[in-house]
Each structure stands twice: as structure tokens, then as C-alpha cells.
């Protein structure tokens, strides 16, 4: 996940309907205890032919990587970038707004700003690549390339946590995927949370269902991150979000009830997701969860 935000996964936990405490549909990753996450893989590995207007938008939004720049935006534009679910909620009738769980994790702008320090590389907070591993016994012993991922890639984010970027299910998955990923999920004791990346344009597919079933079977607490939200109209995106939210409510036990829509093009939702990761890894105390 070559993003400046997370992809991924972590942690074993008890099988509860709504885990309030304590990682993708393509790809997946893992958060490991007491280490660091550097970045979520770009939801879009290769940008398709993008209209000139969207290219201009992408360049214009590149400054929004810094949260200090986001805070200078007009309120409506800032809300759209930081809290995309709230923006979608505006399109619903009052009676149907309960279908979107937009307040489960609701940090302040000050908390989100503090979380940025975890993901900002400095001389004291180095974000570095550790190693690749084909099997669990190749994984580094932790203390407590563009293209389709074929191995488990470990990234350390300062002193905070480690992100493990995993290959996804599907026809391009590596041949040893089962031995690699399922063994890791079962046996890695310092996993904290799993982030399942779901393409918001097409919704939950068969390959996503396999990953969801695996997380449920292993009683792993996990979160759904909805990618590519810049590629749909508001109407289509809202329809997909409501369908996925209904699926989470009715069909899952270990999934965090709030969805996290994001875009690697406009950076929408990235700052909120970073804050969530800082919170669940114990690196930021907020009143939002």
C-alpha cells in the first residue's frame, strides 16, 4: 500500500458484536502492537485514464496532505475532506440517517491534528521498511513495489506500531497465499486490527466475502475501508455505502460498525482514518471512541 495512510490489519480479539476497542479487499495489511504504521497503500495502484478536470483536482488537493492546510478550508469543504460520511449523510432523509453510523468514532479536529504527528516522518520519527516475508517463520521478530503484492511487507512507523502489507485474494494472488496469510492471521500474537479495503465503486465482491469470512472465523477485529470514493457520483456512492453498512450490521460480528470511505486522489477521509489508527494503537487518547 504505497499510501501515506494505512492498508490493513491487525490484532486478534474476542468475538463480539460491536468491538469498541480494539487492517483489505485488495490488498490487505496488519497493524502490529508497539510498532509503527507508515502509510496506507494507495487505494488505486495505477491511476486509470483520468479526465483533465480530475487531474487538476488531484493537483489542487495535493496540498491537503497536510492537515494544517485542511483547517484553512471553508467549513463545508473541510467537512467533505475530513468526514466524508457526514457529507453523504446530508443526502439522506432524517429517518434514514440512522442507517449510517457516523458518530461511532468522532474525534475533534484537534485530535486529528495531533494524530498527524504519528504519520509524519522526522529525524525522531522514522518511517522505514523492515523486510519482506513469504511465510510466518520469515517474519521479523518484533518487540511486543508498486504492483501486486506477492509477499508480506513490514513497515515500521517510529516507535508506534508496524504495518504489515499483505497480498489480496483473487486470481492474481500468489500460489502460497493460504499458507502465507491464513497462518499469519491465526498465529501472529501481536496483531491489533485488520483493515479490509473494499472498492466502493463495485461494493463487496466474492473475494471480499472470502476475506470477511476469514476474519469472522478467526475472531479478528477488523474495519472496512471503502476506497476510490472519488470515482463515483454522490448517488452511486451513497447507495454502495448504505448497502455495505447494512451488510456489516446484519452479517458480521467482528467488524467495526463505522465505515471509513477514503480517496487516494483527493485525500478525502485519510486524516480521519489516521486518527482512528493512532487511537486504537494507544498512541492518541481521544473522546471520539
Short mmCIF file of the C-alpha atoms (twelve columns), coordinates in Angstrom:
data_MODEL
# 
_entry.id   MODEL 
# 
loop_
_atom_site.group_PDB 
_atom_site.id 
_atom_site.type_symbol 
_atom_site.label_atom_id 
_atom_site.label_alt_id 
_atom_site.label_comp_id 
_atom_site.label_asym_id 
_atom_site.label_seq_id 
_atom_site.Cartn_x 
_atom_site.Cartn_y 
_atom_site.Cartn_z 
_atom_site.pdbx_PDB_model_num 
ATOM 1   C CA . UNK A 1   0.000   0.000   0.000   1 
ATOM 2   C CA . UNK A 2   2.096   2.795   -1.093  1 
ATOM 3   C CA . UNK A 3   -0.041  5.374   0.515   1 
ATOM 4   C CA . UNK A 4   0.519   7.852   3.152   1 
ATOM 5   C CA . UNK A 5   -2.159  6.121   5.054   1 
ATOM 6   C CA . UNK A 6   -2.905  2.553   6.141   1 
ATOM 7   C CA . UNK A 7   -3.872  -0.573  4.440   1 
ATOM 8   C CA . UNK A 8   -4.578  -3.195  6.651   1 
ATOM 9   C CA . UNK A 9   -4.937  -5.365  9.537   1 
ATOM 10  C CA . UNK A 10  -4.340  -6.209  12.975  1 
ATOM 11  C CA . UNK A 11  -4.997  -7.979  16.008  1 
ATOM 12  C CA . UNK A 12  -6.767  -10.885 17.408  1 
ATOM 13  C CA . UNK A 13  -9.647  -10.195 19.714  1 
ATOM 14  C CA . UNK A 14  -12.740 -11.655 21.249  1 
ATOM 15  C CA . UNK A 15  -15.717 -12.349 19.039  1 
ATOM 16  C CA . UNK A 16  -18.122 -9.597  19.973  1 
ATOM 17  C CA . UNK A 17  -20.888 -7.978  18.007  1 
ATOM 18  C CA . UNK A 18  -19.527 -4.467  18.300  1 
ATOM 19  C CA . UNK A 19  -15.875 -4.318  19.369  1 
ATOM 20  C CA . UNK A 20  -15.418 -0.799  20.561  1 
ATOM 21  C CA . UNK A 21  -11.751 -1.108  21.068  1 
ATOM 22  C CA . UNK A 22  -9.724  -2.583  19.547  1 
ATOM 23  C CA . UNK A 23  -6.305  -3.515  8.563   1 
ATOM 24  C CA . UNK A 24  -8.222  -5.309  2.828   1 
ATOM 25  C CA . UNK A 25  -10.102 -6.444  -0.068  1 
ATOM 26  C CA . UNK A 26  -7.173  -5.833  -2.352  1 
ATOM 27  C CA . UNK A 27  -4.739  -5.500  -0.740  1 
ATOM 28  C CA . UNK A 28  -4.583  -6.361  2.956   1 
ATOM 29  C CA . UNK A 29  -2.263  -5.452  5.789   1 
ATOM 30  C CA . UNK A 30  -1.792  -5.748  9.505   1 
ATOM 31  C CA . UNK A 31  -1.122  -3.492  12.453  1 
ATOM 32  C CA . UNK A 32  1.252   -4.913  14.990  1 
ATOM 33  C CA . UNK A 33  1.498   -3.897  18.586  1 
ATOM 34  C CA . UNK A 34  4.016   -1.324  19.793  1 
ATOM 35  C CA . UNK A 35  5.352   -0.567  16.359  1 
ATOM 36  C CA . UNK A 36  4.538   1.804   13.599  1 
ATOM 37  C CA . UNK A 37  2.366   2.146   10.524  1 
ATOM 38  C CA . UNK A 38  3.753   4.344   7.894   1 
ATOM 39  C CA . UNK A 39  1.115   4.605   5.322   1 
ATOM 40  C CA . UNK A 40  -1.994  3.098   3.846   1 
ATOM 41  C CA . UNK A 41  -1.395  1.724   0.431   1 
ATOM 42  C CA . UNK A 42  -2.788  3.849   -2.337  1 
ATOM 43  C CA . UNK A 43  -6.250  2.576   -2.978  1 
ATOM 44  C CA . UNK A 44  -5.500  2.938   -6.655  1 
ATOM 45  C CA . UNK A 45  -2.196  1.341   -7.624  1 
ATOM 46  C CA . UNK A 46  -2.295  2.592   -11.147 1 
ATOM 47  C CA . UNK A 47  -4.470  5.558   -11.987 1 
ATOM 48  C CA . UNK A 48  -6.626  4.902   -14.975 1 
ATOM 49  C CA . UNK A 49  -7.219  7.457   -17.681 1 
ATOM 50  C CA . UNK A 50  -8.347  10.422  -15.610 1 
ATOM 51  C CA . UNK A 51  -10.196 13.366  -17.134 1 
ATOM 52  C CA . UNK A 52  -8.250  16.595  -17.237 1 
ATOM 53  C CA . UNK A 53  -10.587 18.159  -14.703 1 
ATOM 54  C CA . UNK A 54  -9.929  15.363  -12.210 1 
ATOM 55  C CA . UNK A 55  -6.197  15.656  -12.802 1 
ATOM 56  C CA . UNK A 56  -6.439  19.336  -11.929 1 
ATOM 57  C CA . UNK A 57  -8.423  18.432  -8.824  1 
ATOM 58  C CA . UNK A 58  -5.774  15.935  -7.832  1 
ATOM 59  C CA . UNK A 59  -3.058  18.556  -8.108  1 
ATOM 60  C CA . UNK A 60  -5.158  21.062  -6.214  1 
ATOM 61  C CA . UNK A 61  -5.830  18.576  -3.421  1 
ATOM 62  C CA . UNK A 62  -2.222  17.543  -3.079  1 
ATOM 63  C CA . UNK A 63  -1.786  20.339  -0.540  1 
ATOM 64  C CA . UNK A 64  -4.435  18.710  1.641   1 
ATOM 65  C CA . UNK A 65  -1.954  16.021  2.704   1 
ATOM 66  C CA . UNK A 66  -1.032  18.461  5.496   1 
ATOM 67  C CA . UNK A 67  -3.867  18.829  7.963   1 
ATOM 68  C CA . UNK A 68  -2.875  22.417  8.666   1 
ATOM 69  C CA . UNK A 69  -3.900  23.186  5.074   1 
ATOM 70  C CA . UNK A 70  -7.209  21.362  5.537   1 
ATOM 71  C CA . UNK A 71  -8.045  23.527  8.551   1 
ATOM 72  C CA . UNK A 72  -7.826  26.634  6.359   1 
ATOM 73  C CA . UNK A 73  -10.571 25.431  4.030   1 
ATOM 74  C CA . UNK A 74  -14.175 26.684  4.175   1 
ATOM 75  C CA . UNK A 75  -16.179 24.608  6.656   1 
ATOM 76  C CA . UNK A 76  -18.230 22.706  4.063   1 
ATOM 77  C CA . UNK A 77  -15.171 21.761  2.024   1 
ATOM 78  C CA . UNK A 78  -13.243 20.771  5.147   1 
ATOM 79  C CA . UNK A 79  -16.094 18.514  6.312   1 
ATOM 80  C CA . UNK A 80  -16.192 16.830  2.915   1 
ATOM 81  C CA . UNK A 81  -12.483 16.048  3.091   1 
ATOM 82  C CA . UNK A 82  -12.219 15.040  6.728   1 
ATOM 83  C CA . UNK A 83  -15.621 13.453  7.399   1 
ATOM 84  C CA . UNK A 84  -16.914 12.071  4.081   1 
ATOM 85  C CA . UNK A 85  -19.654 10.037  5.797   1 
ATOM 86  C CA . UNK A 86  -21.109 13.221  7.243   1 
ATOM 87  C CA . UNK A 87  -21.197 14.704  3.749   1 
ATOM 88  C CA . UNK A 88  -23.095 11.650  2.477   1 
ATOM 89  C CA . UNK A 89  -25.448 11.839  5.435   1 
ATOM 90  C CA . UNK A 90  -26.686 15.217  4.177   1 
ATOM 91  C CA . UNK A 91  -28.250 13.443  1.196   1 
ATOM 92  C CA . UNK A 92  -30.462 11.234  3.373   1 
ATOM 93  C CA . UNK A 93  -33.881 11.925  4.809   1 
ATOM 94  C CA . UNK A 94  -33.877 12.369  8.606   1 
ATOM 95  C CA . UNK A 95  -35.472 8.940   9.153   1 
ATOM 96  C CA . UNK A 96  -32.850 7.074   7.148   1 
ATOM 97  C CA . UNK A 97  -29.810 8.803   8.641   1 
ATOM 98  C CA . UNK A 98  -29.710 6.221   11.416  1 
ATOM 99  C CA . UNK A 99  -28.538 3.707   8.802   1 
ATOM 100 C CA . UNK A 100 -25.125 5.402   8.723   1 
ATOM 101 C CA . UNK A 101 -23.035 5.076   11.876  1 
ATOM 102 C CA . UNK A 102 -21.172 8.362   11.519  1 
ATOM 103 C CA . UNK A 103 -20.607 9.088   15.213  1 
ATOM 104 C CA . UNK A 104 -19.046 5.856   16.473  1 
ATOM 105 C CA . UNK A 105 -15.602 7.349   16.060  1 
ATOM 106 C CA . UNK A 106 -15.998 11.109  16.182  1 
ATOM 107 C CA . UNK A 107 -12.737 12.814  17.170  1 
ATOM 108 C CA . UNK A 108 -12.248 16.537  17.366  1 
ATOM 109 C CA . UNK A 109 -10.248 18.436  14.771  1 
ATOM 110 C CA . UNK A 110 -7.626  18.932  17.476  1 
ATOM 111 C CA . UNK A 111 -7.318  15.164  17.955  1 
ATOM 112 C CA . UNK A 112 -6.989  14.610  14.211  1 
ATOM 113 C CA . UNK A 113 -4.278  17.249  14.076  1 
ATOM 114 C CA . UNK A 114 -2.363  15.528  16.898  1 
ATOM 115 C CA . UNK A 115 -2.581  12.177  15.118  1 
ATOM 116 C CA . UNK A 116 -0.735  13.590  12.129  1 
ATOM 117 C CA . UNK A 117 2.495   13.535  14.144  1 
ATOM 118 C CA . UNK A 118 2.373   9.724   14.206  1 
ATOM 119 C CA . UNK A 119 2.404   9.575   10.397  1 
ATOM 120 C CA . UNK A 120 4.876   12.394  9.755   1 
ATOM 121 C CA . UNK A 121 8.450   11.287  9.116   1 
ATOM 122 C CA . UNK A 122 11.029  13.255  11.096  1 
ATOM 123 C CA . UNK A 123 14.532  12.601  12.410  1 
ATOM 124 C CA . UNK A 124 12.933  11.275  15.598  1 
ATOM 125 C CA . UNK A 125 10.017  9.501   13.959  1 
ATOM 126 C CA . UNK A 126 11.453  7.411   11.157  1 
ATOM 127 C CA . UNK A 127 9.074   5.554   8.871   1 
ATOM 128 C CA . UNK A 128 11.045  2.689   7.442   1 
ATOM 129 C CA . UNK A 129 10.748  -0.573  5.546   1 
ATOM 130 C CA . UNK A 130 11.781  -3.568  7.619   1 
ATOM 131 C CA . UNK A 131 11.600  -6.658  5.442   1 
ATOM 132 C CA . UNK A 132 9.510   -8.949  3.272   1 
ATOM 133 C CA . UNK A 133 8.391   -12.386 4.352   1 
ATOM 134 C CA . UNK A 134 6.993   -15.254 2.328   1 
ATOM 135 C CA . UNK A 135 5.923   -17.277 5.358   1 
ATOM 136 C CA . UNK A 136 5.294   -16.582 9.006   1 
ATOM 137 C CA . UNK A 137 8.658   -18.053 10.004  1 
ATOM 138 C CA . UNK A 138 10.279  -15.419 7.782   1 
ATOM 139 C CA . UNK A 139 8.609   -12.555 9.612   1 
ATOM 140 C CA . UNK A 140 10.831  -10.228 11.660  1 
ATOM 141 C CA . UNK A 141 10.893  -10.677 15.416  1 
ATOM 142 C CA . UNK A 142 9.129   -7.553  16.697  1 
ATOM 143 C CA . UNK A 143 9.217   -6.475  20.397  1 
ATOM 144 C CA . UNK A 144 5.582   -6.662  21.815  1 
ATOM 145 C CA . UNK A 145 6.937   -2.176  -5.127  1 
ATOM 146 C CA . UNK A 146 4.262   -0.675  -6.888  1 
ATOM 147 C CA . UNK A 147 2.305   -3.522  -8.396  1 
ATOM 148 C CA . UNK A 148 0.517   -6.513  -6.973  1 
ATOM 149 C CA . UNK A 149 1.825   -7.516  -3.569  1 
ATOM 150 C CA . UNK A 150 3.279   -11.033 -3.525  1 
ATOM 151 C CA . UNK A 151 4.745   -11.094 -0.024  1 
ATOM 152 C CA . UNK A 152 4.103   -9.745  3.445   1 
ATOM 153 C CA . UNK A 153 5.866   -6.400  3.679   1 
ATOM 154 C CA . UNK A 154 6.673   -4.964  7.111   1 
ATOM 155 C CA . UNK A 155 6.875   -1.216  7.711   1 
ATOM 156 C CA . UNK A 156 7.824   0.405   10.982  1 
ATOM 157 C CA . UNK A 157 6.395   3.781   11.908  1 
ATOM 158 C CA . UNK A 158 8.637   5.279   14.536  1 
ATOM 159 C CA . UNK A 159 8.065   3.840   17.996  1 
ATOM 160 C CA . UNK A 160 4.331   3.463   17.478  1 
ATOM 161 C CA . UNK A 161 3.462   0.301   15.547  1 
ATOM 162 C CA . UNK A 162 4.196   -1.796  12.478  1 
ATOM 163 C CA . UNK A 163 2.088   -2.101  9.367   1 
ATOM 164 C CA . UNK A 164 2.165   -5.403  7.529   1 
ATOM 165 C CA . UNK A 165 1.039   -5.016  3.943   1 
ATOM 166 C CA . UNK A 166 -0.475  -8.215  2.623   1 
ATOM 167 C CA . UNK A 167 -1.412  -9.553  -0.803  1 
ATOM 168 C CA . UNK A 168 -5.115  -9.728  -1.577  1 
ATOM 169 C CA . UNK A 169 -7.405  -12.545 -2.584  1 
ATOM 170 C CA . UNK A 170 -8.272  -13.015 -6.229  1 
ATOM 171 C CA . UNK A 171 -6.983  -14.544 -9.402  1 
ATOM 172 C CA . UNK A 172 -3.640  -12.726 -9.103  1 
ATOM 173 C CA . UNK A 173 -2.993  -13.878 -5.551  1 
ATOM 174 C CA . UNK A 174 0.302   -15.722 -5.018  1 
ATOM 175 C CA . UNK A 175 0.128   -19.511 -5.079  1 
ATOM 176 C CA . UNK A 176 1.096   -19.806 -1.425  1 
ATOM 177 C CA . UNK A 177 -1.465  -17.229 -0.329  1 
ATOM 178 C CA . UNK A 178 -3.323  -19.551 2.035   1 
ATOM 179 C CA . UNK A 179 -0.199  -20.720 3.833   1 
ATOM 180 C CA . UNK A 180 1.093   -17.167 3.988   1 
ATOM 181 C CA . UNK A 181 -1.907  -15.114 5.073   1 
ATOM 182 C CA . UNK A 182 -4.123  -17.505 6.986   1 
ATOM 183 C CA . UNK A 183 -1.224  -18.808 9.054   1 
ATOM 184 C CA . UNK A 184 -0.208  -15.257 9.823   1 
ATOM 185 C CA . UNK A 185 -3.716  -14.279 10.918  1 
ATOM 186 C CA . UNK A 186 -4.065  -17.330 13.123  1 
ATOM 187 C CA . UNK A 187 -0.676  -17.298 14.799  1 
ATOM 188 C CA . UNK A 188 0.665   -13.741 14.936  1 
ATOM 189 C CA . UNK A 189 0.027   -12.875 18.566  1 
ATOM 190 C CA . UNK A 190 0.700   -9.153  18.417  1 
ATOM 191 C CA . UNK A 191 -1.828  -8.307  15.710  1 
ATOM 192 C CA . UNK A 192 -4.099  -5.476  16.734  1 
ATOM 193 C CA . UNK A 193 -6.533  -4.744  13.897  1 
ATOM 194 C CA . UNK A 194 -7.331  -5.811  10.348  1 
ATOM 195 C CA . UNK A 195 -8.298  -3.294  7.664   1 
ATOM 196 C CA . UNK A 196 -10.209 -4.714  4.736   1 
ATOM 197 C CA . UNK A 197 -10.071 -2.455  1.661   1 
ATOM 198 C CA . UNK A 198 -13.266 -2.641  -0.367  1 
ATOM 199 C CA . UNK A 199 -13.705 -0.917  -3.727  1 
ATOM 200 C CA . UNK A 200 -16.618 1.460   -3.111  1 
ATOM 201 C CA . UNK A 201 -17.396 1.601   -6.846  1 
ATOM 202 C CA . UNK A 202 -18.377 -2.082  -7.064  1 
ATOM 203 C CA . UNK A 203 -19.103 -2.902  -3.423  1 
ATOM 204 C CA . UNK A 204 -18.453 -6.213  -1.682  1 
ATOM 205 C CA . UNK A 205 -17.366 -8.882  -4.175  1 
ATOM 206 C CA . UNK A 206 -16.796 -12.625 -3.822  1 
ATOM 207 C CA . UNK A 207 -13.133 -12.148 -2.970  1 
ATOM 208 C CA . UNK A 208 -14.076 -9.636  -0.265  1 
ATOM 209 C CA . UNK A 209 -16.543 -12.127 1.189   1 
ATOM 210 C CA . UNK A 210 -13.764 -14.693 1.486   1 
ATOM 211 C CA . UNK A 211 -11.647 -12.237 3.453   1 
ATOM 212 C CA . UNK A 212 -14.601 -11.286 5.656   1 
ATOM 213 C CA . UNK A 213 -15.367 -14.936 6.389   1 
ATOM 214 C CA . UNK A 214 -11.728 -15.482 7.324   1 
ATOM 215 C CA . UNK A 215 -11.749 -12.568 9.770   1 
ATOM 216 C CA . UNK A 216 -15.012 -13.769 11.288  1 
ATOM 217 C CA . UNK A 217 -13.788 -17.368 11.580  1 
ATOM 218 C CA . UNK A 218 -10.583 -16.300 13.327  1 
ATOM 219 C CA . UNK A 219 -12.497 -13.819 15.558  1 
ATOM 220 C CA . UNK A 220 -10.311 -10.928 14.386  1 
ATOM 221 C CA . UNK A 221 -11.490 -7.370  14.989  1 
ATOM 222 C CA . UNK A 222 -11.498 -5.660  11.602  1 
ATOM 223 C CA . UNK A 223 -12.516 -2.460  9.833   1 
ATOM 224 C CA . UNK A 224 -13.847 -1.826  6.335   1 
ATOM 225 C CA . UNK A 225 -12.098 0.937   4.405   1 
ATOM 226 C CA . UNK A 226 -14.023 1.946   1.274   1 
ATOM 227 C CA . UNK A 227 -11.606 3.090   -1.427  1 
ATOM 228 C CA . UNK A 228 -11.937 5.135   -4.647  1 
ATOM 229 C CA . UNK A 229 -14.764 7.349   -3.408  1 
ATOM 230 C CA . UNK A 230 -13.690 9.998   -5.914  1 
ATOM 231 C CA . UNK A 231 -14.707 7.704   -8.795  1 
ATOM 232 C CA . UNK A 232 -18.478 7.655   -8.181  1 
ATOM 233 C CA . UNK A 233 -21.314 10.147  -8.225  1 
ATOM 234 C CA . UNK A 234 -22.756 11.032  -4.830  1 
ATOM 235 C CA . UNK A 235 -25.855 8.985   -5.580  1 
ATOM 236 C CA . UNK A 236 -23.963 5.839   -6.548  1 
ATOM 237 C CA . UNK A 237 -21.544 6.181   -3.641  1 
ATOM 238 C CA . UNK A 238 -24.376 6.673   -1.158  1 
ATOM 239 C CA . UNK A 239 -26.147 3.580   -2.491  1 
ATOM 240 C CA . UNK A 240 -23.000 1.464   -2.127  1 
ATOM 241 C CA . UNK A 241 -22.244 2.805   1.345   1 
ATOM 242 C CA . UNK A 242 -25.772 2.049   2.582   1 
ATOM 243 C CA . UNK A 243 -25.634 -1.479  1.153   1 
ATOM 244 C CA . UNK A 244 -22.268 -2.190  2.754   1 
ATOM 245 C CA . UNK A 245 -23.402 -0.681  6.054   1 
ATOM 246 C CA . UNK A 246 -26.462 -2.947  6.019   1 
ATOM 247 C CA . UNK A 247 -24.215 -5.933  5.319   1 
ATOM 248 C CA . UNK A 248 -21.957 -5.036  8.252   1 
ATOM 249 C CA . UNK A 249 -24.936 -4.663  10.590  1 
ATOM 250 C CA . UNK A 250 -26.598 -7.930  9.615   1 
ATOM 251 C CA . UNK A 251 -23.836 -10.277 8.557   1 
ATOM 252 C CA . UNK A 252 -20.781 -9.528  10.706  1 
ATOM 253 C CA . UNK A 253 -19.797 -9.782  14.341  1 
ATOM 254 C CA . UNK A 254 -16.189 -8.636  14.427  1 
ATOM 255 C CA . UNK A 255 -16.392 -5.687  12.029  1 
ATOM 256 C CA . UNK A 256 -16.195 -2.181  13.468  1 
ATOM 257 C CA . UNK A 257 -19.636 -0.630  12.847  1 
ATOM 258 C CA . UNK A 258 -18.388 2.581   11.226  1 
ATOM 259 C CA . UNK A 259 -17.145 2.537   7.632   1 
ATOM 260 C CA . UNK A 260 -14.152 4.624   6.549   1 
ATOM 261 C CA . UNK A 261 -14.569 5.973   2.982   1 
ATOM 262 C CA . UNK A 262 -11.297 7.274   1.521   1 
ATOM 263 C CA . UNK A 263 -9.750  8.567   -1.689  1 
ATOM 264 C CA . UNK A 264 -6.047  8.479   -2.501  1 
ATOM 265 C CA . UNK A 265 -6.691  11.115  -5.194  1 
ATOM 266 C CA . UNK A 266 -8.441  13.818  -3.162  1 
ATOM 267 C CA . UNK A 267 -7.187  12.567  0.225   1 
ATOM 268 C CA . UNK A 268 -10.736 12.562  1.499   1 
ATOM 269 C CA . UNK A 269 -11.144 10.537  4.693   1 
ATOM 270 C CA . UNK A 270 -7.427  9.852   5.103   1 
ATOM 271 C CA . UNK A 271 -6.890  12.132  8.095   1 
ATOM 272 C CA . UNK A 272 -9.811  10.596  9.992   1 
ATOM 273 C CA . UNK A 273 -8.541  7.081   9.308   1 
ATOM 274 C CA . UNK A 274 -5.073  8.022   10.518  1 
ATOM 275 C CA . UNK A 275 -6.579  9.369   13.721  1 
ATOM 276 C CA . UNK A 276 -8.502  6.116   14.198  1 
ATOM 277 C CA . UNK A 277 -5.305  4.104   13.809  1 
ATOM 278 C CA . UNK A 278 -3.437  6.330   16.267  1 
ATOM 279 C CA . UNK A 279 -6.308  5.827   18.701  1 
ATOM 280 C CA . UNK A 280 -6.669  2.032   18.509  1 
ATOM 281 C CA . UNK A 281 -2.911  1.537   18.778  1 
ATOM 282 C CA . UNK A 282 -2.882  3.519   22.017  1 
ATOM 283 C CA . UNK A 283 -0.845  6.408   20.626  1 
ATOM 284 C CA . UNK A 284 -3.564  9.011   20.964  1 
ATOM 285 C CA . UNK A 285 -6.281  9.353   23.581  1 
ATOM 286 C CA . UNK A 286 -9.443  10.888  22.187  1 
ATOM 287 C CA . UNK A 287 -13.007 11.320  23.350  1 
ATOM 288 C CA . UNK A 288 -14.192 10.218  19.908  1 
ATOM 289 C CA . UNK A 289 -14.377 6.474   20.574  1 
# 
